[in-house]
Amino acid sequence: MLVLHFCIVSLLISFHDIKTHRIKRHNIYVSSLTLLPLIEITGILFGISNFLLYFAIFYISRKNIGYGDVRLSGLLGLYLGGINGNFSDLVTMNCFCWGIAGFWALLRTMQKRERLIERFAFAPFMFAGLALLYIVNEFEGISEILG
């Protein structure tokens, strides 16, 4: 059920962010409320922690990251709690998010032979980072079972 929720929400928010460079706050709030029955208390703590991290980045970077991305970070923390993640998974997820986005921006810059891209939708990369973390954790679990 959690994976289905993730797929629907990630597609809805990502496509809207790509199209408009905006993340609707009501999408985040409704997604968070419908996710709460599927997670444990650690998910709420991860959501708050990730939100505070991105909130700090928002102000340190002089608002170069959108506030919708800050709100979305809290939702990603909730999802991380739903898959029984830990603090190192929170760090890894954010590294994946920023690494994938940085690689994409580098490719786009090299492709167009222009200066760095000033603005792009970050939500798809945030969801991709969490999905990649989930896949990596699943492969680790399979390798432990196989011995």
Short mmCIF file of C-alpha atoms in Angstrom, two decimals:
data_model
loop_
_atom_site.label_atom_id
_atom_site.label_comp_id
_atom_site.label_asym_id
_atom_site.label_seq_id
_atom_site.Cartn_x
_atom_site.Cartn_y
_atom_site.Cartn_z
CA MET A 1 0.00 0.00 0.00
CA LEU A 2 2.87 2.33 0.82
CA VAL A 3 4.53 1.73 -2.57
CA LEU A 4 1.25 2.45 -4.38
CA HIS A 5 0.81 5.66 -2.37
CA PHE A 6 4.39 6.65 -3.23
CA CYS A 7 3.93 5.99 -6.95
CA ILE A 8 0.72 8.00 -7.22
CA VAL A 9 1.98 10.94 -5.17
CA SER A 10 5.40 11.05 -6.83
CA LEU A 11 3.90 11.09 -10.32
CA LEU A 12 1.29 13.70 -9.42
CA ILE A 13 3.72 16.08 -7.74
CA SER A 14 6.63 15.51 -10.14
CA PHE A 15 4.62 16.15 -13.31
CA HIS A 16 3.13 19.31 -11.85
CA ASP A 17 6.56 20.52 -10.73
CA ILE A 18 8.10 19.85 -14.15
CA LYS A 19 5.24 21.68 -15.86
CA THR A 20 4.92 24.72 -13.58
CA HIS A 21 7.98 24.74 -11.28
CA ARG A 22 5.55 24.79 -8.37
CA ILE A 23 4.56 22.23 -5.76
CA LYS A 24 1.03 22.73 -4.52
CA ARG A 25 0.91 22.83 -0.74
CA HIS A 26 -2.42 21.04 -0.57
CA ASN A 27 -0.90 18.09 -2.46
CA ILE A 28 1.77 17.82 0.24
CA TYR A 29 -0.74 18.17 3.09
CA VAL A 30 -3.24 15.66 1.69
CA SER A 31 -0.44 13.21 0.86
CA SER A 32 0.98 13.54 4.36
CA LEU A 33 -2.40 13.03 6.04
CA THR A 34 -3.21 9.95 3.97
CA LEU A 35 0.25 8.56 4.69
CA LEU A 36 0.07 8.88 8.49
CA PRO A 37 -1.88 5.62 9.09
CA LEU A 38 0.80 3.71 7.16
CA ILE A 39 3.83 4.83 9.18
CA GLU A 40 5.25 4.62 12.68
CA ILE A 41 6.34 7.46 14.99
CA THR A 42 9.89 7.32 13.58
CA GLY A 43 8.45 8.44 10.25
CA ILE A 44 7.17 11.62 11.86
CA LEU A 45 10.60 12.23 13.40
CA PHE A 46 12.28 11.68 10.01
CA GLY A 47 9.78 14.04 8.40
CA ILE A 48 10.50 16.77 10.93
CA SER A 49 14.27 16.22 10.68
CA ASN A 50 14.30 16.34 6.89
CA PHE A 51 12.03 19.40 6.86
CA LEU A 52 14.36 21.24 9.26
CA LEU A 53 17.39 20.29 7.15
CA TYR A 54 15.84 21.66 3.97
CA PHE A 55 14.50 24.70 5.83
CA ALA A 56 18.09 25.51 6.87
CA ILE A 57 19.26 25.02 3.27
CA PHE A 58 16.42 27.29 2.13
CA TYR A 59 17.69 30.18 4.25
CA ILE A 60 21.41 29.54 3.92
CA SER A 61 21.11 29.46 0.13
CA ARG A 62 19.15 32.71 0.16
CA LYS A 63 15.99 30.98 -0.99
CA ASN A 64 17.57 29.37 -4.07
CA ILE A 65 15.65 26.20 -3.31
CA GLY A 66 11.88 26.50 -3.51
CA TYR A 67 9.75 26.37 -0.39
CA GLY A 68 7.66 23.65 -2.04
CA ASP A 69 10.78 21.49 -2.01
CA VAL A 70 11.17 22.26 1.69
CA ARG A 71 7.62 21.06 2.35
CA LEU A 72 8.17 18.02 0.13
CA SER A 73 11.23 17.05 2.17
CA GLY A 74 8.98 16.47 5.18
CA LEU A 75 6.80 14.12 3.13
CA LEU A 76 9.89 12.19 2.02
CA GLY A 77 10.88 11.79 5.65
CA LEU A 78 7.45 10.30 6.34
CA TYR A 79 7.96 7.81 3.51
CA LEU A 80 11.38 6.92 4.91
CA GLY A 81 9.75 6.06 8.23
CA GLY A 82 7.23 3.94 6.36
CA ILE A 83 9.98 1.76 4.90
CA ASN A 84 11.57 1.41 8.35
CA GLY A 85 14.59 3.52 7.50
CA ASN A 86 17.14 4.87 9.93
CA PHE A 87 19.14 8.08 10.23
CA SER A 88 21.86 6.88 7.85
CA ASP A 89 19.12 6.19 5.29
CA LEU A 90 17.97 9.80 5.68
CA VAL A 91 21.47 11.04 4.88
CA THR A 92 21.85 8.55 2.02
CA MET A 93 18.49 9.51 0.54
CA ASN A 94 19.46 13.19 0.49
CA CYS A 95 22.85 12.37 -1.04
CA PHE A 96 21.07 10.40 -3.78
CA CYS A 97 18.65 13.30 -4.38
CA TRP A 98 21.35 15.91 -4.71
CA GLY A 99 23.71 13.61 -6.61
CA ILE A 100 21.11 12.68 -9.24
CA ALA A 101 20.03 16.31 -9.64
CA GLY A 102 23.64 17.49 -9.90
CA PHE A 103 24.47 14.86 -12.51
CA TRP A 104 21.39 15.82 -14.54
CA ALA A 105 22.27 19.53 -14.34
CA LEU A 106 25.83 18.77 -15.44
CA LEU A 107 24.60 16.75 -18.42
CA ARG A 108 22.17 19.49 -19.44
CA THR A 109 24.87 22.12 -19.15
CA MET A 110 27.30 20.10 -21.26
CA GLN A 111 24.61 19.29 -23.80
CA LYS A 112 23.57 22.89 -24.35
CA ARG A 113 27.05 24.36 -23.91
CA GLU A 114 25.54 27.09 -21.82
CA ARG A 115 26.04 28.41 -18.36
CA LEU A 116 24.62 26.52 -15.45
CA ILE A 117 20.87 26.06 -15.48
CA GLU A 118 19.30 28.54 -13.12
CA ARG A 119 16.02 26.76 -12.43
CA PHE A 120 14.72 23.24 -12.72
CA ALA A 121 12.15 21.02 -11.06
CA PHE A 122 13.74 19.33 -8.05
CA ALA A 123 10.78 17.21 -6.89
CA PRO A 124 11.42 14.39 -9.41
CA PHE A 125 14.98 14.06 -8.11
CA MET A 126 13.80 14.00 -4.52
CA PHE A 127 11.43 11.14 -5.30
CA ALA A 128 14.11 9.40 -7.38
CA GLY A 129 16.52 9.58 -4.44
CA LEU A 130 14.02 7.88 -2.15
CA ALA A 131 13.16 5.26 -4.79
CA LEU A 132 16.87 4.52 -5.33
CA LEU A 133 17.36 4.16 -1.57
CA TYR A 134 14.44 1.72 -1.41
CA ILE A 135 15.87 -0.35 -4.28
CA VAL A 136 19.35 -0.42 -2.72
CA ASN A 137 17.94 -1.49 0.65
CA GLU A 138 15.89 -4.24 -1.00
CA PHE A 139 18.97 -5.60 -2.79
CA GLU A 140 20.90 -5.57 0.47
CA GLY A 141 18.11 -7.55 2.10
CA ILE A 142 18.11 -10.11 -0.71
CA SER A 143 21.88 -10.51 -0.55
CA GLU A 144 21.69 -11.10 3.23
CA ILE A 145 19.04 -13.79 2.74
CA LEU A 146 21.05 -15.53 0.00
CA GLY A 147 24.11 -15.38 2.19
#
